Amino acid sequence: MAETPGRDDDGQASRAGAWPARSRTAPAGHTGAVVADRFDRMTWWDTYEQAAALRELAGELGERHAHAADLLADVFLAAYRVGPRLREHAEMDPSRLVNHRILGALLESPRFAELHRETAGDPYAAAMAVLAQSGALRRMLDDSRQAQEHGERAKEAGQRAEDAAAAVSEALGRAADAGEEDGTVPDAAAEAVRRAADRAKTAAEQAAREARHALAAPLPGIAGAARSAVAQSAAAARQEAALMRAWGVGPGELERMPFGERSRLAERLRAGRLARWAELIGRFRQMAAGERARKVENATGELIGVTLGDDLSRVVPSELAGLGLPELRAVFAARYAAGELMLYDSQGEQNTGRGAVIACVDTSHSMYEAGPGGITREAWSKACALALLDQARDAGRDFVGILFSAADRLRVFRFPAGLPAPPGRVLDFAESFLGGGTSYQRPLTAASELLEEEFNDAGRARGDIVMLTDDDCGVTEEWMRGWNEAKRRLGFRVFGVAIGAPRVAAAGSVLEALCDNLRSVEDLTDVHAAADLFRVI
């Protein structure tokens, strides 16, 4: 008879129910390499359900690699979490050690920080990062088959070790049940415990050996593939973010946008007719924002000296100093009444617009013509019009885009100040092109009627019309009389921009007769040619 452990101090053998219970499987290692809470994982599953491309990729990779879905989740979470962190190797399910090594290579890539700036906290951007890395992930999985086989064997060996450990526990329980009151157990029971313990030790050693093989197995080219994947993904994320900014779609608007809608918008921006001019559109909007920042409301222009008058907003400091002396206050009042106070004098145009901003954009066939840098006249005019849309919204004014060509071709896009400007509607305006000839009367009549309607409905006058064209045409005397009467009654201003066609803005031209302010733009790479528009509109 042999002595067995597991006795209580009072000499009574522990019954089977008092032995430590062991399940046939111990708690499994983690299947996710990236540390994440349940909310992060819910975000992943919500995004996965919304993104058909992710599901297709998971299905494709899953046909050849058993744990590809877990890898995609890890790549998503690494991009999405603000501070991504990998688990220790020892915490991982052995069959996911290859995933762990791939994630480690991605996180160590030099450009991962650049990618992470665009994707952190943004499920859509993180999903796009996964898709952008799909080719590299496919190669890395294909090249890691040997390591994956070791991982699978390590998992199986680990399971056998757990089963052997459970057998030891059961043998101990049986030995305890068969034990005598003096603490001895039958030799057969003790031998069964020893054999079970030996098997458990052998199984544990094998599991550890396979795990070491899984960690040591070569993954050829993984570092290079990871660098390439992250660089490509960072470039794609940066490009899409710049594209959204260029078209005036802000981060807050993107966050509120459903995944599917945002995906369709991004695809449309990438594939639309004006997609290649996104950089021009972005520069135009940036320039306009800078001009708005420089603009001083209600200022009359550049200071050129001192004059006399009674405008207290322009009184020079030396005059105001007189108010500090009681004996000079009466003198100040007398000079103010006589209009003889010294004032700063200035020149320039005053920002007077309060009604709608209306951009009339020529879309006749000649607007397809390209200028320097390959930029078309249409692209320049649409970029200017989109900047005018920003200008109007910043000032709380309505914006109307009128696309025109021949007299029978006209499209009107209205963007009221009090309502959002849907990106899809903005794209409709920017991408529409009518073709045909050119008529001034039709779009300008439509513009004046809109301003008349605004004046009658809201009492707002002093709107601004910007005419963007590369062609000239005649107008009738009767129409011109009505046009001048509408300008006088409604107080609107007309700005003309001749694009790539100086003759259109020449002295004595019809456009000169129609406009209060006219300029010609020949270098279509120069967005600053229209900078002053954004200081006075």
Short mmCIF file of C-alpha atoms in Angstrom, two decimals, residues 99-523:
data_model
loop_
_atom_site.label_atom_id
_atom_site.label_comp_id
_atom_site.label_asym_id
_atom_site.label_seq_id
_atom_site.Cartn_x
_atom_site.Cartn_y
_atom_site.Cartn_z
CA ASN A 99 -1.86 35.92 -36.58
CA HIS A 100 0.02 37.34 -33.59
CA ARG A 101 3.28 37.43 -35.55
CA ILE A 102 1.63 39.12 -38.55
CA LEU A 103 0.07 41.77 -36.29
CA GLY A 104 3.44 42.35 -34.64
CA ALA A 105 5.04 42.96 -38.04
CA LEU A 106 2.27 45.41 -39.02
CA LEU A 107 2.51 47.39 -35.78
CA GLU A 108 6.29 47.61 -36.08
CA SER A 109 6.14 49.00 -39.62
CA PRO A 110 7.63 52.52 -39.85
CA ARG A 111 4.49 54.03 -41.38
CA PHE A 112 1.96 52.46 -39.04
CA ALA A 113 1.76 55.69 -36.99
CA GLU A 114 0.90 57.61 -40.17
CA LEU A 115 -1.86 55.15 -40.97
CA HIS A 116 -3.14 55.16 -37.40
CA ARG A 117 -3.59 58.95 -37.43
CA GLU A 118 -6.19 58.55 -40.18
CA THR A 119 -7.97 55.47 -38.78
CA ALA A 120 -8.02 55.72 -34.97
CA GLY A 121 -11.59 55.91 -33.71
CA ASP A 122 -13.04 55.76 -37.24
CA PRO A 123 -14.62 52.36 -38.05
CA TYR A 124 -15.00 53.13 -41.75
CA ALA A 125 -11.37 54.22 -42.16
CA ALA A 126 -10.19 51.18 -40.19
CA ALA A 127 -12.23 48.88 -42.44
CA MET A 128 -10.75 50.55 -45.53
CA ALA A 129 -7.29 49.96 -44.04
CA VAL A 130 -8.05 46.24 -43.75
CA LEU A 131 -9.19 46.09 -47.37
CA ALA A 132 -6.17 48.07 -48.57
CA GLN A 133 -3.90 45.48 -46.94
CA SER A 134 -5.78 42.47 -48.32
CA GLY A 135 -3.17 41.56 -50.93
CA ALA A 136 -0.29 41.61 -48.44
CA LEU A 137 -2.34 39.69 -45.84
CA ARG A 138 -3.06 37.03 -48.45
CA ARG A 139 0.64 36.67 -49.26
CA MET A 140 1.67 36.54 -45.60
CA LEU A 141 -0.89 33.84 -44.84
CA ASP A 142 0.18 31.80 -47.86
CA ASP A 143 3.85 32.06 -46.81
CA SER A 144 3.12 31.04 -43.22
CA ARG A 145 1.65 27.60 -43.81
CA GLN A 146 4.51 25.78 -42.08
CA ALA A 147 4.27 27.98 -38.99
CA GLN A 148 0.49 27.59 -39.02
CA GLU A 149 0.81 23.79 -39.09
CA HIS A 150 3.07 23.94 -36.02
CA GLY A 151 0.50 26.15 -34.34
CA GLU A 152 -2.29 23.70 -35.08
CA ARG A 153 -0.19 20.82 -33.74
CA ALA A 154 0.63 22.89 -30.65
CA LYS A 155 -3.09 23.42 -30.08
CA GLU A 156 -3.79 19.71 -30.45
CA ALA A 157 -0.88 18.85 -28.14
CA GLY A 158 -2.15 21.38 -25.64
CA GLN A 159 -5.55 19.77 -25.72
CA ARG A 160 -3.97 16.37 -25.12
CA ALA A 161 -2.02 17.86 -22.21
CA GLU A 162 -5.22 19.23 -20.71
CA ASP A 163 -6.90 15.86 -21.13
CA ALA A 164 -3.91 14.16 -19.47
CA ALA A 165 -4.01 16.60 -16.58
CA ALA A 166 -7.72 15.91 -16.16
CA ALA A 167 -6.89 12.15 -16.13
CA VAL A 168 -4.41 12.76 -13.30
CA SER A 169 -7.11 14.52 -11.33
CA GLU A 170 -9.51 11.65 -11.87
CA ALA A 171 -6.84 9.04 -10.92
CA LEU A 172 -6.16 10.96 -7.73
CA GLY A 173 -9.83 10.97 -6.93
CA ARG A 174 -10.13 7.21 -7.47
CA ALA A 175 -7.02 6.63 -5.38
CA ALA A 176 -8.48 8.67 -2.58
CA ASP A 177 -11.74 6.73 -2.75
CA ALA A 178 -9.84 3.44 -2.56
CA GLY A 179 -7.59 4.56 0.30
CA GLU A 180 -7.58 3.08 3.75
CA GLU A 181 -8.24 4.98 6.94
CA ASP A 182 -4.52 4.96 7.78
CA GLY A 183 -3.78 6.99 4.65
CA THR A 184 -2.54 4.22 2.37
CA VAL A 185 -3.94 3.38 -1.05
CA PRO A 186 -3.68 0.20 -3.08
CA ASP A 187 -0.52 -0.11 -5.15
CA ALA A 188 -2.57 -0.38 -8.34
CA ALA A 189 -4.28 2.95 -7.66
CA ALA A 190 -0.99 4.66 -6.87
CA GLU A 191 0.54 3.23 -10.06
CA ALA A 192 -2.40 4.57 -12.08
CA VAL A 193 -1.74 8.04 -10.65
CA ARG A 194 1.96 7.81 -11.58
CA ARG A 195 1.20 6.65 -15.12
CA ALA A 196 -1.34 9.45 -15.58
CA ALA A 197 1.18 11.97 -14.27
CA ASP A 198 3.85 10.71 -16.69
CA ARG A 199 1.46 10.98 -19.62
CA ALA A 200 0.51 14.51 -18.55
CA LYS A 201 4.17 15.52 -18.34
CA THR A 202 4.94 14.09 -21.77
CA ALA A 203 1.90 15.80 -23.31
CA ALA A 204 2.81 19.15 -21.72
CA GLU A 205 6.37 18.90 -23.02
CA GLN A 206 5.12 18.11 -26.51
CA ALA A 207 2.69 21.05 -26.40
CA ALA A 208 5.48 23.40 -25.32
CA ARG A 209 7.76 22.04 -28.04
CA GLU A 210 5.17 22.58 -30.77
CA ALA A 211 4.47 26.08 -29.50
CA ARG A 212 8.20 26.87 -29.71
CA HIS A 213 8.24 25.52 -33.26
CA ALA A 214 5.25 27.69 -34.17
CA LEU A 215 7.04 30.77 -32.85
CA ALA A 216 10.36 29.87 -34.45
CA ALA A 217 9.10 28.72 -37.84
CA PRO A 218 10.25 31.15 -40.53
CA LEU A 219 7.75 33.55 -42.07
CA PRO A 220 9.66 34.51 -45.23
CA GLY A 221 9.32 38.15 -46.24
CA ILE A 222 6.84 39.02 -43.48
CA ALA A 223 8.61 42.25 -42.52
CA GLY A 224 8.74 43.49 -46.11
CA ALA A 225 5.17 42.47 -46.80
CA ALA A 226 4.01 44.23 -43.64
CA ARG A 227 5.86 47.43 -44.57
CA SER A 228 4.34 47.35 -48.03
CA ALA A 229 0.85 46.69 -46.65
CA VAL A 230 0.99 49.52 -44.13
CA ALA A 231 2.51 51.98 -46.62
CA GLN A 232 -0.17 51.20 -49.20
CA SER A 233 -2.91 51.42 -46.61
CA ALA A 234 -1.58 54.71 -45.20
CA ALA A 235 -1.44 56.22 -48.68
CA ALA A 236 -5.01 55.12 -49.43
CA ALA A 237 -6.30 56.47 -46.10
CA ARG A 238 -4.49 59.77 -46.58
CA GLN A 239 -5.76 60.10 -50.14
CA GLU A 240 -9.36 59.46 -49.15
CA ALA A 241 -9.16 61.90 -46.23
CA ALA A 242 -7.73 64.56 -48.56
CA LEU A 243 -10.46 63.82 -51.11
CA MET A 244 -13.17 64.31 -48.48
CA ARG A 245 -11.59 67.56 -47.28
CA ALA A 246 -11.24 68.82 -50.85
CA TRP A 247 -14.94 68.33 -51.45
CA GLY A 248 -15.81 70.02 -48.17
CA VAL A 249 -16.96 66.91 -46.29
CA GLY A 250 -15.84 67.44 -42.70
CA PRO A 251 -14.85 64.79 -40.13
CA GLY A 252 -17.99 65.39 -38.06
CA GLU A 253 -20.23 64.84 -41.06
CA LEU A 254 -18.35 61.65 -41.94
CA GLU A 255 -18.74 60.26 -38.42
CA ARG A 256 -22.52 60.71 -38.59
CA MET A 257 -22.76 59.14 -42.04
CA PRO A 258 -23.88 55.46 -42.24
CA PHE A 259 -21.19 53.09 -43.47
CA GLY A 260 -22.90 52.28 -46.76
CA GLU A 261 -23.59 55.92 -47.59
CA ARG A 262 -20.02 56.88 -46.80
CA SER A 263 -18.68 54.04 -48.92
CA ARG A 264 -20.81 55.10 -51.90
CA LEU A 265 -19.76 58.71 -51.46
CA ALA A 266 -16.07 57.80 -51.38
CA GLU A 267 -16.44 55.66 -54.50
CA ARG A 268 -18.26 58.47 -56.27
CA LEU A 269 -15.59 60.98 -55.30
CA ARG A 270 -12.87 58.66 -56.59
CA ALA A 271 -14.62 57.79 -59.84
CA GLY A 272 -16.46 61.03 -60.67
CA ARG A 273 -15.65 63.26 -63.63
CA LEU A 274 -13.94 65.86 -61.47
CA ALA A 275 -12.08 63.38 -59.24
CA ARG A 276 -8.75 64.23 -60.88
CA TRP A 277 -9.23 67.88 -59.94
CA ALA A 278 -9.72 67.23 -56.22
CA GLU A 279 -6.36 68.88 -55.47
CA LEU A 280 -7.42 72.03 -57.37
CA ILE A 281 -10.78 72.10 -55.58
CA GLY A 282 -9.04 71.71 -52.23
CA ARG A 283 -6.59 74.55 -52.99
CA PHE A 284 -9.47 76.80 -54.07
CA ARG A 285 -11.40 76.18 -50.88
CA GLN A 286 -8.30 76.65 -48.76
CA MET A 287 -7.51 79.94 -50.48
CA ALA A 288 -11.07 81.17 -50.00
CA ALA A 289 -10.97 80.27 -46.30
CA GLY A 290 -7.75 82.27 -45.96
CA GLU A 291 -9.30 85.28 -47.65
CA ARG A 292 -12.31 85.09 -45.33
CA ALA A 293 -9.98 85.12 -42.36
CA ARG A 294 -8.33 88.31 -43.67
CA LYS A 295 -11.63 90.06 -44.36
CA VAL A 296 -12.81 92.73 -41.90
CA GLU A 297 -16.58 93.08 -41.85
CA ASN A 298 -17.93 96.55 -42.65
CA ALA A 299 -14.46 97.89 -43.50
CA THR A 300 -14.26 100.03 -46.61
CA GLY A 301 -10.86 98.91 -47.79
CA GLU A 302 -7.18 99.86 -47.63
CA LEU A 303 -6.16 102.80 -45.40
CA ILE A 304 -4.72 105.64 -47.49
CA GLY A 305 -4.65 108.62 -45.09
CA VAL A 306 -6.78 110.87 -42.88
CA THR A 307 -9.95 112.78 -43.77
CA LEU A 308 -12.70 114.71 -41.94
CA GLY A 309 -16.15 113.42 -41.04
CA ASP A 310 -18.46 112.09 -38.32
CA ASP A 311 -17.99 108.29 -38.60
CA LEU A 312 -17.09 107.33 -35.02
CA SER A 313 -15.95 103.87 -36.14
CA ARG A 314 -12.99 105.49 -37.97
CA VAL A 315 -11.96 108.23 -35.54
CA VAL A 316 -8.16 108.49 -35.08
CA PRO A 317 -6.89 107.85 -31.52
CA SER A 318 -5.74 111.47 -30.97
CA GLU A 319 -9.34 112.68 -31.35
CA LEU A 320 -10.59 110.14 -28.82
CA ALA A 321 -7.91 111.24 -26.37
CA GLY A 322 -9.69 114.59 -26.12
CA LEU A 323 -12.64 112.89 -24.45
CA GLY A 324 -10.43 112.24 -21.43
CA LEU A 325 -10.27 115.95 -20.60
CA PRO A 326 -13.54 117.53 -19.41
CA GLU A 327 -12.68 120.90 -20.93
CA LEU A 328 -12.25 119.35 -24.42
CA ARG A 329 -15.42 117.28 -24.50
CA ALA A 330 -17.52 120.22 -25.70
CA VAL A 331 -15.01 120.83 -28.49
CA PHE A 332 -15.25 117.16 -29.52
CA ALA A 333 -19.05 117.38 -29.57
CA ALA A 334 -18.98 120.51 -31.70
CA ARG A 335 -16.56 119.02 -34.22
CA TYR A 336 -18.63 115.82 -34.34
CA ALA A 337 -21.79 117.87 -35.06
CA ALA A 338 -19.96 119.75 -37.81
CA GLY A 339 -18.52 116.58 -39.35
CA GLU A 340 -14.96 117.76 -38.77
CA LEU A 341 -13.50 114.91 -36.74
CA MET A 342 -10.26 113.42 -38.10
CA LEU A 343 -11.00 109.96 -39.52
CA TYR A 344 -8.96 107.24 -41.14
CA ASP A 345 -9.52 107.38 -44.90
CA SER A 346 -9.59 104.21 -47.00
CA GLN A 347 -10.35 102.96 -50.44
CA GLY A 348 -11.60 99.67 -51.86
CA GLU A 349 -14.82 97.74 -52.13
CA GLN A 350 -17.10 97.34 -49.17
CA ASN A 351 -18.52 93.97 -48.15
CA THR A 352 -22.21 94.72 -48.65
CA GLY A 353 -23.72 91.42 -49.78
CA ARG A 354 -26.52 90.05 -47.61
CA GLY A 355 -28.75 88.25 -50.10
CA ALA A 356 -28.04 84.99 -51.85
CA VAL A 357 -24.76 84.18 -53.54
CA ILE A 358 -25.45 82.87 -57.05
CA ALA A 359 -22.79 81.23 -59.21
CA CYS A 360 -23.72 81.06 -62.91
CA VAL A 361 -21.39 78.46 -64.42
CA ASP A 362 -21.00 78.12 -68.17
CA THR A 363 -21.11 74.44 -69.22
CA SER A 364 -20.94 74.90 -72.98
CA HIS A 365 -18.70 72.59 -75.01
CA SER A 366 -15.78 75.04 -75.04
CA MET A 367 -15.47 74.72 -71.24
CA TYR A 368 -13.92 71.28 -71.83
CA GLU A 369 -10.82 73.02 -73.16
CA ALA A 370 -7.72 72.56 -70.99
CA GLY A 371 -5.28 75.25 -70.01
CA PRO A 372 -1.87 75.12 -68.27
CA GLY A 373 -1.31 72.00 -66.24
CA GLY A 374 -4.07 70.19 -68.10
CA ILE A 375 -6.76 71.87 -65.98
CA THR A 376 -9.98 72.40 -67.90
CA ARG A 377 -11.98 75.60 -67.82
CA GLU A 378 -14.85 73.61 -66.35
CA ALA A 379 -12.68 72.32 -63.49
CA TRP A 380 -11.51 75.85 -62.60
CA SER A 381 -15.04 77.28 -62.70
CA LYS A 382 -16.53 74.43 -60.65
CA ALA A 383 -13.74 74.74 -58.06
CA CYS A 384 -14.46 78.47 -57.80
CA ALA A 385 -18.20 77.81 -57.48
CA LEU A 386 -17.66 75.27 -54.68
CA ALA A 387 -15.53 77.82 -52.84
CA LEU A 388 -18.37 80.32 -53.25
CA LEU A 389 -20.71 77.73 -51.71
CA ASP A 390 -18.41 77.63 -48.67
CA GLN A 391 -18.34 81.44 -48.66
CA ALA A 392 -22.12 81.68 -48.59
CA ARG A 393 -22.54 79.08 -45.86
CA ASP A 394 -19.89 80.75 -43.71
CA ALA A 395 -21.81 84.02 -43.94
CA GLY A 396 -25.23 82.42 -43.36
CA ARG A 397 -26.38 83.25 -46.90
CA ASP A 398 -28.27 81.11 -49.40
CA PHE A 399 -26.27 79.71 -52.29
CA VAL A 400 -27.58 78.89 -55.73
CA GLY A 401 -25.60 77.19 -58.48
CA ILE A 402 -26.92 77.77 -61.99
CA LEU A 403 -25.45 75.65 -64.78
CA PHE A 404 -26.13 77.08 -68.21
CA SER A 405 -25.21 76.73 -71.86
CA ALA A 406 -27.65 77.32 -74.71
CA ALA A 407 -30.90 79.20 -74.09
CA ASP A 408 -32.86 75.97 -73.67
CA ARG A 409 -30.41 74.35 -71.23
CA LEU A 410 -30.39 75.31 -67.58
CA ARG A 411 -30.11 73.52 -64.23
CA VAL A 412 -30.58 75.19 -60.87
CA PHE A 413 -29.17 73.81 -57.58
CA ARG A 414 -30.35 75.57 -54.42
CA PHE A 415 -28.57 75.30 -51.08
CA PRO A 416 -30.54 77.24 -48.42
CA ALA A 417 -28.45 78.68 -45.58
CA GLY A 418 -30.50 77.05 -42.84
CA LEU A 419 -30.23 73.50 -44.17
CA PRO A 420 -27.31 71.09 -44.60
CA ALA A 421 -25.66 70.84 -48.01
CA PRO A 422 -25.85 67.08 -48.76
CA PRO A 423 -22.57 65.89 -50.30
CA GLY A 424 -24.48 63.99 -52.97
CA ARG A 425 -26.30 67.14 -54.02
CA VAL A 426 -23.04 69.10 -54.10
CA LEU A 427 -21.56 66.40 -56.33
CA ASP A 428 -24.58 66.55 -58.63
CA PHE A 429 -23.95 70.27 -59.07
CA ALA A 430 -20.21 69.86 -59.62
CA GLU A 431 -20.42 66.94 -62.05
CA SER A 432 -23.35 68.07 -64.23
CA PHE A 433 -22.45 69.32 -67.69
CA LEU A 434 -24.99 70.49 -70.25
CA GLY A 435 -22.98 71.06 -73.43
CA GLY A 436 -24.09 73.18 -76.34
CA GLY A 437 -23.68 76.91 -76.95
CA THR A 438 -23.81 79.92 -74.63
CA SER A 439 -26.65 82.25 -73.61
CA TYR A 440 -26.27 85.02 -71.03
CA GLN A 441 -29.89 86.06 -70.81
CA ARG A 442 -31.34 82.77 -69.57
CA PRO A 443 -29.09 82.24 -66.51
CA LEU A 444 -28.97 85.90 -65.52
CA THR A 445 -32.75 86.18 -65.75
CA ALA A 446 -33.08 83.10 -63.56
CA ALA A 447 -30.61 84.62 -61.08
CA SER A 448 -32.46 87.95 -60.85
CA GLU A 449 -35.79 86.14 -60.43
CA LEU A 450 -34.34 84.15 -57.53
CA LEU A 451 -33.12 87.35 -55.89
CA GLU A 452 -36.53 88.94 -56.47
CA GLU A 453 -38.17 85.94 -54.82
CA GLU A 454 -35.79 86.18 -51.87
CA PHE A 455 -36.51 89.88 -51.49
CA ASN A 456 -40.29 89.34 -51.57
CA ASP A 457 -40.20 86.38 -49.16
CA ALA A 458 -37.51 87.42 -46.69
CA GLY A 459 -36.88 91.09 -47.37
CA ARG A 460 -33.21 90.41 -48.16
CA ALA A 461 -31.58 92.46 -50.91
CA ARG A 462 -27.98 93.07 -51.98
CA GLY A 463 -27.27 89.61 -53.37
CA ASP A 464 -24.19 88.71 -55.40
CA ILE A 465 -24.08 87.06 -58.82
CA VAL A 466 -20.83 85.58 -60.14
CA MET A 467 -20.75 84.86 -63.88
CA LEU A 468 -18.13 82.25 -64.85
CA THR A 469 -17.80 81.86 -68.61
CA ASP A 470 -15.39 81.52 -71.52
CA ASP A 471 -17.65 82.86 -74.26
CA ASP A 472 -19.52 86.01 -75.19
CA CYS A 473 -22.93 86.49 -76.67
CA GLY A 474 -25.37 89.28 -77.34
CA VAL A 475 -28.36 90.44 -75.29
CA THR A 476 -31.35 92.45 -76.46
CA GLU A 477 -31.87 96.11 -75.54
CA GLU A 478 -35.23 95.31 -73.97
CA TRP A 479 -33.68 92.62 -71.79
CA MET A 480 -30.85 94.99 -70.79
CA ARG A 481 -33.33 97.63 -69.64
CA GLY A 482 -35.11 95.07 -67.46
CA TRP A 483 -31.77 93.84 -66.12
CA ASN A 484 -30.63 97.30 -65.09
CA GLU A 485 -33.99 97.99 -63.46
CA ALA A 486 -33.73 94.75 -61.45
CA LYS A 487 -30.19 95.68 -60.33
CA ARG A 488 -31.37 99.10 -59.17
CA ARG A 489 -34.41 97.73 -57.34
CA LEU A 490 -32.73 94.77 -55.64
CA GLY A 491 -29.26 96.26 -55.16
CA PHE A 492 -27.36 93.16 -56.28
CA ARG A 493 -23.82 93.12 -57.62
CA VAL A 494 -22.49 91.18 -60.58
CA PHE A 495 -18.97 89.79 -60.76
CA GLY A 496 -17.66 88.44 -64.03
CA VAL A 497 -14.83 85.96 -64.58
CA ALA A 498 -13.65 85.29 -68.13
CA ILE A 499 -11.91 81.90 -68.01
CA GLY A 500 -9.13 81.28 -70.50
CA ALA A 501 -10.59 83.79 -72.96
CA PRO A 502 -9.33 87.40 -72.44
CA ARG A 503 -11.43 88.73 -75.34
CA VAL A 504 -14.59 87.97 -73.34
CA ALA A 505 -13.52 90.56 -70.75
CA ALA A 506 -12.21 93.11 -73.24
CA ALA A 507 -13.32 96.75 -73.14
CA GLY A 508 -16.71 97.18 -74.72
CA SER A 509 -17.66 93.51 -74.37
CA VAL A 510 -21.15 92.44 -73.36
CA LEU A 511 -19.79 90.90 -70.16
CA GLU A 512 -18.19 94.21 -69.21
CA ALA A 513 -21.53 95.97 -69.67
CA LEU A 514 -23.27 93.41 -67.46
CA CYS A 515 -20.77 93.27 -64.59
CA ASP A 516 -19.75 95.67 -61.83
CA ASN A 517 -16.47 93.85 -61.36
CA LEU A 518 -14.73 91.90 -64.14
CA ARG A 519 -11.51 89.95 -64.35
CA SER A 520 -9.86 87.56 -66.79
CA VAL A 521 -8.15 84.32 -65.74
CA GLU A 522 -5.66 82.75 -68.14
CA ASP A 523 -3.46 80.65 -65.83
#
